[in-house]
Amino acid sequence: MRLGITMFATDLTVAPHELARAAEERGFASLYLPEHTHIPVSRRTPPPTGDDALPEEYARTPDPFVALAAAAAVTERIVLGTGVCLPAQRDPIVTAKAVATLDRISGGRVVLGVGYGWNAEEAEDHGVPWTRRRAVVREHMLAMRELWTRDEASFKGEFVSFEPCWSWPKPAGRVPVLLGGAPGPTLFAHVAEYGDGWMPIGGAGVREALPALREACEAAGRAMARVVPFGTLPTARKLDYYASLGIDEVVLRVPAGGRDAVLAVLDDYAAAYLDR
């Protein structure tokens, strides 16, 4: 089983490129960074953490693609992912080029973890109709795949349309797309249609959800999607449980902090869970 890490990187934590280099040196397989373009001061949308106040770190995340490009420059092997990117809030033509460029300069190491978003005010500032955000994500991802794979790409949809166009660079290979979110028919239909896997946040309820995910993939005429538990607080028992389900990668949560504190956690995780 491969073990990756994710941290809520901010301008106050260890720099993402330093974290990526340290993770690679210790043998971790992947690094995933989150995204928020901004955080409106309004708290009409309750914090997803269940806290009364939204933690400050949500307002301080760097652009994930700029941060991962810096990480690509100082590493050679570690997979570089978003956990998660918010495609509904991004121009798909611009984002497709950013992802493809990052994949080329990193030698094909990019994984695009995507989500629908939880903050209605943030989405509204981007002009995203909140109740249609899943449909927006779907179209944006389908349009991006067209731009990545066709020399003359075009797309006509409800939320994005463009006439035949040229867009290079293309990714070094297929960019895997992992969808985050709670299990359900809509999510699993999207995974089966345009995704490569499911990222259950925290990893709870995976066993119970597998039959529905398998059914959705079979209905779409494709192989079973990967399952990558994400943001997991590890124990040996939990990792053994995931392995028993055939899961081949788990992304461990590293508490946000300064360089010394974060590297100490990486050392503890490496000693306890790598090469088991």
GROMACS .gro file of C-alpha atoms in nm:
model
  276
    1MET     CA    1   0.000   0.000   0.000
    2ARG     CA    2   0.126   0.345  -0.093
    3LEU     CA    3   0.095   0.619   0.166
    4GLY     CA    4   0.055   0.984   0.075
    5ILE     CA    5   0.009   1.293   0.286
    6THR     CA    6  -0.210   1.601   0.282
    7MET     CA    7  -0.177   1.919   0.483
    8PHE     CA    8  -0.387   2.234   0.494
    9ALA     CA    9  -0.103   2.445   0.359
   10THR     CA   10  -0.112   2.819   0.422
   11ASP     CA   11   0.126   3.113   0.412
   12LEU     CA   12   0.200   3.042   0.781
   13THR     CA   13   0.286   2.671   0.754
   14VAL     CA   14   0.591   2.494   0.620
   15ALA     CA   15   0.620   2.580   0.251
   16PRO     CA   16   0.459   2.323   0.018
   17HIS     CA   17   0.781   2.266  -0.177
   18GLU     CA   18   0.970   2.198   0.146
   19LEU     CA   19   0.696   1.959   0.256
   20ALA     CA   20   0.705   1.778  -0.080
   21ARG     CA   21   1.082   1.734  -0.066
   22ALA     CA   22   1.072   1.609   0.292
   23ALA     CA   23   0.786   1.368   0.214
   24GLU     CA   24   0.969   1.226  -0.087
   25GLU     CA   25   1.290   1.183   0.112
   26ARG     CA   26   1.101   0.976   0.369
   27GLY     CA   27   0.935   0.754   0.111
   28PHE     CA   28   0.581   0.892   0.095
   29ALA     CA   29   0.415   0.837  -0.242
   30SER     CA   30   0.204   1.151  -0.284
   31LEU     CA   31   0.132   1.502  -0.161
   32TYR     CA   32  -0.212   1.664  -0.193
   33LEU     CA   33  -0.292   2.032  -0.133
   34PRO     CA   34  -0.637   2.194  -0.085
   35GLU     CA   35  -0.789   2.497  -0.254
   36HIS     CA   36  -0.999   2.796  -0.162
   37THR     CA   37  -0.978   3.101  -0.387
   38HIS     CA   38  -1.098   3.323  -0.103
   39ILE     CA   39  -1.330   3.302   0.197
   40PRO     CA   40  -1.619   3.550   0.226
   41VAL     CA   41  -1.651   3.698   0.574
   42SER     CA   42  -2.020   3.606   0.579
   43ARG     CA   43  -2.095   3.282   0.760
   44ARG     CA   44  -2.431   3.198   0.612
   45THR     CA   45  -2.275   2.860   0.531
   46PRO     CA   46  -2.181   2.681   0.854
   47PRO     CA   47  -1.818   2.571   0.885
   48PRO     CA   48  -1.772   2.213   0.760
   49THR     CA   49  -1.568   2.137   1.069
   50GLY     CA   50  -1.868   2.180   1.299
   51ASP     CA   51  -1.692   2.463   1.482
   52ASP     CA   52  -1.871   2.786   1.569
   53ALA     CA   53  -1.605   2.985   1.382
   54LEU     CA   54  -1.432   2.884   1.061
   55PRO     CA   55  -1.062   2.812   1.124
   56GLU     CA   56  -0.836   3.087   0.987
   57GLU     CA   57  -0.646   2.843   0.765
   58TYR     CA   58  -0.936   2.828   0.518
   59ALA     CA   59  -0.868   3.190   0.417
   60ARG     CA   60  -0.492   3.142   0.379
   61THR     CA   61  -0.448   2.860   0.125
   62PRO     CA   62  -0.205   2.922  -0.162
   63ASP     CA   63  -0.297   2.854  -0.522
   64PRO     CA   64  -0.248   2.477  -0.544
   65PHE     CA   65  -0.106   2.469  -0.896
   66VAL     CA   66   0.156   2.737  -0.826
   67ALA     CA   67   0.250   2.559  -0.502
   68LEU     CA   68   0.267   2.217  -0.671
   69ALA     CA   69   0.480   2.360  -0.952
   70ALA     CA   70   0.732   2.471  -0.690
   71ALA     CA   71   0.713   2.122  -0.540
   72ALA     CA   72   0.770   1.964  -0.883
   73ALA     CA   73   1.090   2.163  -0.923
   74VAL     CA   74   1.251   2.017  -0.610
   75THR     CA   75   1.128   1.656  -0.631
   76GLU     CA   76   1.158   1.366  -0.875
   77ARG     CA   77   0.912   1.092  -0.785
   78ILE     CA   78   0.635   1.203  -0.551
   79VAL     CA   79   0.285   1.234  -0.700
   80LEU     CA   80   0.151   1.589  -0.684
   81GLY     CA   81  -0.222   1.623  -0.629
   82THR     CA   82  -0.500   1.860  -0.537
   83GLY     CA   83  -0.713   1.763  -0.243
   84VAL     CA   84  -0.938   1.911  -0.350
   85CYS     CA   85  -0.954   2.153  -0.642
   86LEU     CA   86  -1.289   2.328  -0.698
   87PRO     CA   87  -1.351   2.316  -1.076
   88ALA     CA   88  -1.690   2.488  -1.059
   89GLN     CA   89  -1.510   2.805  -0.949
   90ARG     CA   90  -1.243   2.786  -1.220
   91ASP     CA   91  -1.239   2.870  -1.589
   92PRO     CA   92  -1.199   2.525  -1.748
   93ILE     CA   93  -0.987   2.643  -2.043
   94VAL     CA   94  -0.737   2.820  -1.818
   95THR     CA   95  -0.737   2.538  -1.562
   96ALA     CA   96  -0.686   2.271  -1.830
   97LYS     CA   97  -0.374   2.452  -1.944
   98ALA     CA   98  -0.244   2.493  -1.587
   99VAL     CA   99  -0.293   2.123  -1.513
  100ALA     CA  100  -0.137   2.014  -1.842
  101THR     CA  101   0.162   2.244  -1.791
  102LEU     CA  102   0.217   2.113  -1.439
  103ASP     CA  103   0.190   1.755  -1.561
  104ARG     CA  104   0.447   1.816  -1.836
  105ILE     CA  105   0.704   1.988  -1.617
  106SER     CA  106   0.664   1.726  -1.342
  107GLY     CA  107   0.703   1.432  -1.579
  108GLY     CA  108   0.345   1.309  -1.553
  109ARG     CA  109   0.310   1.320  -1.175
  110VAL     CA  110  -0.019   1.510  -1.141
  111VAL     CA  111  -0.341   1.375  -0.990
  112LEU     CA  112  -0.641   1.606  -0.995
  113GLY     CA  113  -0.855   1.561  -0.687
  114VAL     CA  114  -1.178   1.756  -0.732
  115GLY     CA  115  -1.477   1.846  -0.520
  116TYR     CA  116  -1.810   2.024  -0.547
  117GLY     CA  117  -1.742   2.274  -0.269
  118TRP     CA  118  -1.919   2.343   0.062
  119ASN     CA  119  -1.915   2.726   0.081
  120ALA     CA  120  -2.216   2.878  -0.094
  121GLU     CA  121  -2.089   3.235  -0.057
  122GLU     CA  122  -1.753   3.148  -0.212
  123ALA     CA  123  -1.924   2.984  -0.510
  124GLU     CA  124  -2.165   3.277  -0.553
  125ASP     CA  125  -1.871   3.517  -0.588
  126HIS     CA  126  -1.763   3.307  -0.887
  127GLY     CA  127  -2.110   3.315  -1.038
  128VAL     CA  128  -2.175   2.948  -0.966
  129PRO     CA  129  -2.545   2.860  -0.920
  130TRP     CA  130  -2.520   2.672  -0.592
  131THR     CA  131  -2.786   2.411  -0.655
  132ARG     CA  132  -2.629   2.330  -0.995
  133ARG     CA  133  -2.266   2.315  -0.885
  134ARG     CA  134  -2.238   1.939  -0.944
  135ALA     CA  135  -2.353   1.985  -1.302
  136VAL     CA  136  -2.103   2.270  -1.343
  137VAL     CA  137  -1.818   2.053  -1.215
  138ARG     CA  138  -1.919   1.775  -1.453
  139GLU     CA  139  -1.918   2.001  -1.759
  140HIS     CA  140  -1.594   2.172  -1.664
  141MET     CA  141  -1.421   1.836  -1.619
  142LEU     CA  142  -1.556   1.698  -1.948
  143ALA     CA  143  -1.443   2.014  -2.127
  144MET     CA  144  -1.098   1.992  -1.970
  145ARG     CA  145  -1.061   1.629  -2.081
  146GLU     CA  146  -1.144   1.737  -2.436
  147LEU     CA  147  -0.871   2.002  -2.423
  148TRP     CA  148  -0.622   1.750  -2.285
  149THR     CA  149  -0.689   1.478  -2.539
  150ARG     CA  150  -0.787   1.635  -2.873
  151ASP     CA  151  -0.568   1.835  -3.110
  152GLU     CA  152  -0.877   2.032  -3.211
  153ALA     CA  153  -1.101   2.047  -2.907
  154SER     CA  154  -1.454   2.180  -2.887
  155PHE     CA  155  -1.734   2.162  -2.634
  156LYS     CA  156  -2.097   2.268  -2.618
  157GLY     CA  157  -2.275   2.254  -2.285
  158GLU     CA  158  -2.500   2.451  -2.056
  159PHE     CA  159  -2.219   2.610  -1.855
  160VAL     CA  160  -1.921   2.601  -2.090
  161SER     CA  161  -1.897   2.616  -2.468
  162PHE     CA  162  -1.612   2.678  -2.708
  163GLU     CA  163  -1.563   2.630  -3.081
  164PRO     CA  164  -1.283   2.408  -3.219
  165CYS     CA  165  -0.954   2.532  -3.081
  166TRP     CA  166  -0.589   2.445  -3.025
  167SER     CA  167  -0.451   2.418  -2.675
  168TRP     CA  168  -0.105   2.295  -2.585
  169PRO     CA  169   0.079   2.166  -2.396
  170LYS     CA  170  -0.104   1.839  -2.354
  171PRO     CA  171  -0.046   1.642  -2.033
  172ALA     CA  172   0.238   1.391  -2.033
  173GLY     CA  173  -0.023   1.114  -2.003
  174ARG     CA  174  -0.375   1.068  -1.871
  175VAL     CA  175  -0.430   1.293  -1.570
  176PRO     CA  176  -0.616   1.083  -1.310
  177VAL     CA  177  -0.924   1.254  -1.171
  178LEU     CA  178  -1.035   1.158  -0.819
  179LEU     CA  179  -1.370   1.288  -0.694
  180GLY     CA  180  -1.413   1.376  -0.329
  181GLY     CA  181  -1.743   1.373  -0.145
  182ALA     CA  182  -1.991   1.167   0.051
  183PRO     CA  183  -2.112   0.846  -0.116
  184GLY     CA  184  -2.430   0.870  -0.315
  185PRO     CA  185  -2.584   0.807  -0.658
  186THR     CA  186  -2.484   1.142  -0.810
  187LEU     CA  187  -2.123   1.125  -0.695
  188PHE     CA  188  -2.079   0.766  -0.804
  189ALA     CA  189  -2.242   0.835  -1.142
  190HIS     CA  190  -1.989   1.115  -1.194
  191VAL     CA  191  -1.699   0.895  -1.084
  192ALA     CA  192  -1.810   0.630  -1.332
  193GLU     CA  193  -1.858   0.879  -1.615
  194TYR     CA  194  -1.551   1.103  -1.600
  195GLY     CA  195  -1.345   1.011  -1.294
  196ASP     CA  196  -1.074   0.760  -1.221
  197GLY     CA  197  -1.148   0.716  -0.853
  198TRP     CA  198  -1.325   0.824  -0.536
  199MET     CA  199  -1.159   1.013  -0.248
  200PRO     CA  200  -1.373   0.951   0.062
  201ILE     CA  201  -1.276   1.226   0.305
  202GLY     CA  202  -1.160   1.066   0.629
  203GLY     CA  203  -1.232   0.724   0.483
  204ALA     CA  204  -1.535   0.630   0.694
  205GLY     CA  205  -1.803   0.406   0.545
  206VAL     CA  206  -1.592   0.277   0.257
  207ARG     CA  207  -1.686  -0.089   0.285
  208GLU     CA  208  -2.059  -0.016   0.284
  209ALA     CA  209  -2.027   0.213  -0.020
  210LEU     CA  210  -1.821  -0.019  -0.241
  211PRO     CA  211  -2.117  -0.216  -0.385
  212ALA     CA  212  -2.289   0.103  -0.503
  213LEU     CA  213  -1.968   0.234  -0.658
  214ARG     CA  214  -1.908  -0.099  -0.833
  215GLU     CA  215  -2.266  -0.099  -0.963
  216ALA     CA  216  -2.227   0.254  -1.104
  217CYS     CA  217  -1.903   0.157  -1.280
  218GLU     CA  218  -2.062  -0.157  -1.425
  219ALA     CA  219  -2.358   0.045  -1.551
  220ALA     CA  220  -2.114   0.277  -1.729
  221GLY     CA  221  -1.933  -0.020  -1.883
  222ARG     CA  222  -1.603   0.045  -1.713
  223ALA     CA  223  -1.372  -0.117  -1.462
  224MET     CA  224  -1.412  -0.052  -1.091
  225ALA     CA  225  -1.280   0.290  -0.992
  226ARG     CA  226  -0.996   0.330  -0.745
  227VAL     CA  227  -1.077   0.425  -0.387
  228VAL     CA  228  -0.825   0.650  -0.210
  229PRO     CA  229  -0.919   0.730   0.153
  230PHE     CA  230  -0.819   1.090   0.205
  231GLY     CA  231  -0.718   1.292   0.510
  232THR     CA  232  -0.700   0.981   0.725
  233LEU     CA  233  -0.559   0.988   1.077
  234PRO     CA  234  -0.365   0.662   1.064
  235THR     CA  235  -0.349   0.362   1.289
  236ALA     CA  236  -0.200   0.027   1.198
  237ARG     CA  237  -0.540  -0.136   1.236
  238LYS     CA  238  -0.705   0.117   1.003
  239LEU     CA  239  -0.443   0.073   0.733
  240ASP     CA  240  -0.469  -0.305   0.755
  241TYR     CA  241  -0.846  -0.271   0.717
  242TYR     CA  242  -0.808  -0.063   0.401
  243ALA     CA  243  -0.559  -0.312   0.262
  244SER     CA  244  -0.809  -0.592   0.321
  245LEU     CA  245  -1.053  -0.405   0.093
  246GLY     CA  246  -0.798  -0.397  -0.188
  247ILE     CA  247  -0.717  -0.028  -0.143
  248ASP     CA  248  -0.370   0.053  -0.273
  249GLU     CA  249  -0.325   0.413  -0.154
  250VAL     CA  250  -0.423   0.605   0.160
  251VAL     CA  251  -0.357   0.977   0.208
  252LEU     CA  252  -0.266   1.061   0.567
  253ARG     CA  253  -0.355   1.388   0.733
  254VAL     CA  254  -0.062   1.595   0.861
  255PRO     CA  255  -0.156   1.875   1.103
  256ALA     CA  256  -0.082   2.221   0.964
  257GLY     CA  257   0.218   2.379   1.128
  258GLY     CA  258   0.569   2.508   1.099
  259ARG     CA  259   0.859   2.316   0.949
  260ASP     CA  260   0.993   2.149   1.264
  261ALA     CA  261   0.653   2.038   1.392
  262VAL     CA  262   0.541   1.900   1.056
  263LEU     CA  263   0.867   1.716   0.987
  264ALA     CA  264   0.840   1.553   1.328
  265VAL     CA  265   0.496   1.417   1.232
  266LEU     CA  266   0.635   1.291   0.900
  267ASP     CA  267   0.911   1.113   1.087
  268ASP     CA  268   0.660   0.951   1.323
  269TYR     CA  269   0.436   0.841   1.034
  270ALA     CA  270   0.731   0.705   0.839
  271ALA     CA  271   0.862   0.506   1.135
  272ALA     CA  272   0.522   0.364   1.219
  273TYR     CA  273   0.364   0.296   0.882
  274LEU     CA  274   0.607   0.290   0.591
  275ASP     CA  275   0.759  -0.043   0.484
  276ARG     CA  276   0.507  -0.235   0.693
   0.00000   0.00000   0.00000
